[in-house]
Amino acid sequence: MRLGQAAMEALRAEITGCLKPGDELVVACPVALKGTSVIAKSKKDKLAERFSAGFIQNCIFLWDSYGAQREVESQTAAQAGQSEKHSVVWKIAEEAGASALYAMGEGGFLSALWKMAEASEVGLEVDFRKVLIRQETIEVCEIFDLNPYKLQAEGSVLIGIRGGEALVQRLRNEGFMAEIIGQTNSGNDRLLYSGGSARYLERPAADEIYRILNC
């Protein structure tokens, strides 16, 4: 079911640019970093039943350690006599000619993927095994029976671009984890592959983090 005009305009306002058929999809920085950090802070006692203090501390600082927070002054804004900053990841992607960018947040990776595809009206194919995720996140989500791909993902950026490999290498050279996870197409299907199985990308539900913070 397609969004109405007002809802589509609001969605497109969240996205910088527009995906084009044939774009490669790049994830910069692991998903669910922020959600993992928030859970580790609020559920220390529960996690301490299974994990060491050092592991929990690593989880708390996961977002700070691996996210795309590092900022630089925008050259375009500076030339206009303004003060504006963008993340290094964002600036590199724009310089590389990215078609579309989306800073992940509430709803996690799956929400970001659906929003970009829906706003751009493209199909896609994504290999779940290539989506960047820290082992700490997997461990924490297993404890609370959460889907890490639906967990708050601030600090990760989803990028659509032609020639994604060059962007990935440049991001890695700057110290950021990055990976090509799939490609867009001109069809209607949005498929997520994991090994030999495939499923359709669904409209996002509530962020998994509320299952933890509200209990």
Coordinates of C-alpha atoms in Angstrom, one line a residue:
M1 CA 0.0 0.0 0.0
R2 CA 1.5 3.3 -1.1
L3 CA 1.8 6.3 1.1
G4 CA -0.4 9.3 0.6
Q5 CA 1.0 12.5 -0.9
A6 CA 1.5 14.3 2.5
A7 CA 3.1 11.2 4.1
M8 CA 5.4 10.7 1.1
E9 CA 6.5 14.4 1.1
A10 CA 7.3 14.1 4.8
L11 CA 9.2 10.9 4.2
R12 CA 11.2 12.4 1.4
A13 CA 12.1 15.3 3.6
E14 CA 14.0 12.8 5.8
I15 CA 16.2 11.6 3.0
T16 CA 19.0 13.6 1.4
G17 CA 18.9 12.9 -2.4
C18 CA 17.1 10.0 -4.1
L19 CA 18.0 6.5 -4.8
K20 CA 18.3 5.5 -8.5
P21 CA 17.9 2.1 -10.0
G22 CA 21.4 0.5 -10.2
D23 CA 22.7 2.3 -7.1
E24 CA 24.8 0.1 -4.8
L25 CA 23.7 0.3 -1.1
V26 CA 26.5 1.0 1.4
V27 CA 26.2 0.8 5.2
A28 CA 28.8 3.0 6.9
C29 CA 29.4 2.1 10.6
P30 CA 27.7 -0.9 12.3
V31 CA 24.0 -0.8 12.9
A32 CA 22.3 -0.7 16.3
L33 CA 25.2 1.0 18.1
K34 CA 23.1 3.6 19.9
G35 CA 20.5 1.1 21.0
T36 CA 23.2 -1.3 22.3
S37 CA 24.8 1.5 24.3
V38 CA 21.4 2.7 25.8
I39 CA 20.5 -0.9 26.8
A40 CA 23.9 -1.5 28.4
K41 CA 23.5 1.6 30.5
S42 CA 20.0 0.9 31.6
K43 CA 20.2 -2.8 32.1
K44 CA 23.6 -3.3 33.7
D45 CA 22.4 -5.6 36.4
K46 CA 20.7 -7.9 34.0
L47 CA 23.7 -8.1 31.7
A48 CA 26.0 -8.6 34.7
E49 CA 24.4 -12.0 35.3
R50 CA 26.1 -13.2 32.1
F51 CA 28.8 -10.8 31.0
S52 CA 31.9 -9.3 32.6
A53 CA 32.1 -5.7 33.7
G54 CA 34.6 -5.0 30.8
F55 CA 32.2 -6.4 28.2
I56 CA 29.4 -4.2 29.6
Q57 CA 31.6 -1.2 29.5
N58 CA 32.5 -1.8 25.9
C59 CA 28.8 -2.0 25.1
I60 CA 28.2 1.3 26.8
F61 CA 30.8 3.1 24.7
L62 CA 30.0 1.2 21.5
W63 CA 28.3 4.2 19.9
D64 CA 31.1 6.5 20.8
S65 CA 33.8 4.1 19.5
Y66 CA 32.3 3.0 16.2
G67 CA 29.7 5.6 15.1
A68 CA 29.8 8.3 12.5
Q69 CA 29.8 11.2 15.0
R70 CA 33.2 12.7 14.0
E71 CA 32.3 16.1 12.3
V72 CA 34.0 18.5 9.9
E73 CA 33.2 22.0 8.9
S74 CA 31.1 22.1 5.7
Q75 CA 33.1 23.8 3.0
T76 CA 30.0 24.9 1.1
A77 CA 28.6 26.6 4.3
A78 CA 32.0 28.2 5.0
Q79 CA 32.2 29.7 1.6
A80 CA 28.8 31.3 2.2
G81 CA 30.0 32.7 5.5
Q82 CA 27.9 30.2 7.6
S83 CA 28.8 27.7 10.3
E84 CA 27.6 24.2 9.6
K85 CA 29.1 20.8 10.3
H86 CA 28.6 17.4 8.8
S87 CA 29.9 14.0 9.8
V88 CA 33.1 12.9 8.1
V89 CA 31.2 9.9 6.7
W90 CA 28.5 12.2 5.2
K91 CA 31.1 14.5 3.7
I92 CA 33.0 11.7 2.1
A93 CA 29.9 10.2 0.6
E94 CA 28.7 13.5 -0.8
E95 CA 32.2 14.1 -2.4
A96 CA 32.1 10.6 -3.9
G97 CA 28.8 11.4 -5.7
A98 CA 26.3 9.6 -3.5
S99 CA 22.7 9.6 -4.9
A100 CA 21.1 9.4 -1.5
L101 CA 22.0 9.4 2.2
Y102 CA 20.1 8.6 5.3
A103 CA 21.3 8.9 8.9
M104 CA 19.8 5.9 10.6
G105 CA 18.0 6.4 13.9
E106 CA 14.7 5.1 15.4
G107 CA 13.5 1.9 14.0
G108 CA 17.0 0.8 13.1
F109 CA 18.5 -0.5 9.9
L110 CA 15.3 -2.0 8.5
S111 CA 13.3 1.2 9.0
A112 CA 16.1 3.2 7.2
L113 CA 16.1 0.7 4.3
W114 CA 12.4 0.8 3.9
K115 CA 12.2 4.6 4.1
M116 CA 14.9 5.1 1.5
A117 CA 13.3 2.6 -0.9
E118 CA 9.8 3.9 -0.4
A119 CA 10.8 7.6 -0.7
S120 CA 12.7 6.8 -3.9
E121 CA 10.2 4.4 -5.3
V122 CA 12.7 1.7 -6.2
G123 CA 13.1 -2.0 -5.6
L124 CA 16.2 -3.6 -4.0
E125 CA 18.0 -6.7 -3.1
V126 CA 20.1 -6.8 0.1
D127 CA 22.3 -9.5 1.5
F128 CA 21.7 -9.6 5.3
R129 CA 25.0 -11.3 5.9
K130 CA 26.9 -8.2 4.8
V131 CA 25.1 -5.7 7.1
L132 CA 27.6 -4.4 9.6
I133 CA 26.9 -5.4 13.2
R134 CA 29.1 -5.7 16.2
Q135 CA 29.2 -9.0 18.1
E136 CA 28.4 -7.1 21.3
T137 CA 25.1 -6.0 19.8
I138 CA 24.2 -9.6 18.9
E139 CA 25.0 -10.8 22.4
V140 CA 23.0 -8.1 24.1
C141 CA 20.0 -8.6 21.8
E142 CA 20.0 -12.3 22.4
I143 CA 19.7 -11.7 26.1
F144 CA 16.5 -9.6 25.7
D145 CA 15.2 -11.4 22.6
L146 CA 15.4 -8.3 20.4
N147 CA 15.9 -7.9 16.6
P148 CA 19.1 -5.9 16.3
Y149 CA 18.1 -4.7 12.8
K150 CA 15.0 -3.0 14.3
L151 CA 17.1 -1.4 17.1
Q152 CA 18.0 2.3 17.3
A153 CA 20.8 2.8 14.9
E154 CA 22.0 6.4 15.3
G155 CA 25.7 6.6 14.3
S156 CA 25.2 4.5 11.1
V157 CA 24.6 5.9 7.6
L158 CA 22.8 4.2 4.7
I159 CA 24.1 5.4 1.3
G160 CA 23.1 4.9 -2.3
I161 CA 25.9 5.4 -4.9
R162 CA 27.3 4.2 -8.2
G163 CA 30.7 2.7 -7.7
G164 CA 30.3 1.8 -4.1
E165 CA 33.6 -0.1 -3.7
A166 CA 35.6 3.1 -4.1
L167 CA 33.5 4.8 -1.4
V168 CA 33.9 1.8 0.9
Q169 CA 37.7 1.8 0.6
R170 CA 37.9 5.6 1.3
L171 CA 35.7 5.2 4.4
R172 CA 37.8 2.4 5.6
N173 CA 41.0 4.4 5.1
E174 CA 39.4 7.1 7.3
G175 CA 38.8 4.5 10.1
F176 CA 35.1 3.8 9.5
M177 CA 33.7 0.3 9.0
A178 CA 31.8 0.2 5.6
E179 CA 30.3 -2.5 3.4
I180 CA 28.3 -2.8 0.2
I181 CA 25.1 -4.7 1.2
G182 CA 23.0 -4.7 -2.0
Q183 CA 21.7 -2.9 -5.0
T184 CA 18.6 -1.0 -6.1
N185 CA 16.5 -1.8 -9.2
S186 CA 13.6 -0.5 -11.2
G187 CA 11.1 -3.1 -10.0
N188 CA 8.7 -3.2 -7.1
D189 CA 10.1 -6.0 -5.0
R190 CA 12.3 -5.3 -2.0
L191 CA 14.1 -8.6 -1.1
L192 CA 16.3 -9.4 1.9
Y193 CA 18.5 -12.5 1.4
S194 CA 20.1 -14.6 4.1
G195 CA 21.9 -17.6 2.8
G196 CA 19.5 -19.5 0.6
S197 CA 16.3 -17.9 1.9
A198 CA 14.7 -14.6 1.0
R199 CA 11.9 -12.5 2.4
Y200 CA 10.2 -9.2 1.6
L201 CA 11.2 -5.9 3.3
E202 CA 8.2 -4.9 5.5
R203 CA 7.0 -1.5 6.6
P204 CA 8.8 -0.6 9.8
A205 CA 7.3 -1.2 13.2
A206 CA 8.2 0.3 16.6
D207 CA 11.8 0.5 17.6
E208 CA 12.8 -2.6 19.6
I209 CA 14.3 -0.4 22.3
Y210 CA 10.9 0.5 23.7
R211 CA 10.4 -3.1 24.6
I212 CA 13.3 -2.7 27.1
L213 CA 12.9 0.9 28.3
N214 CA 9.2 0.5 29.0
C215 CA 9.5 -2.6 31.2

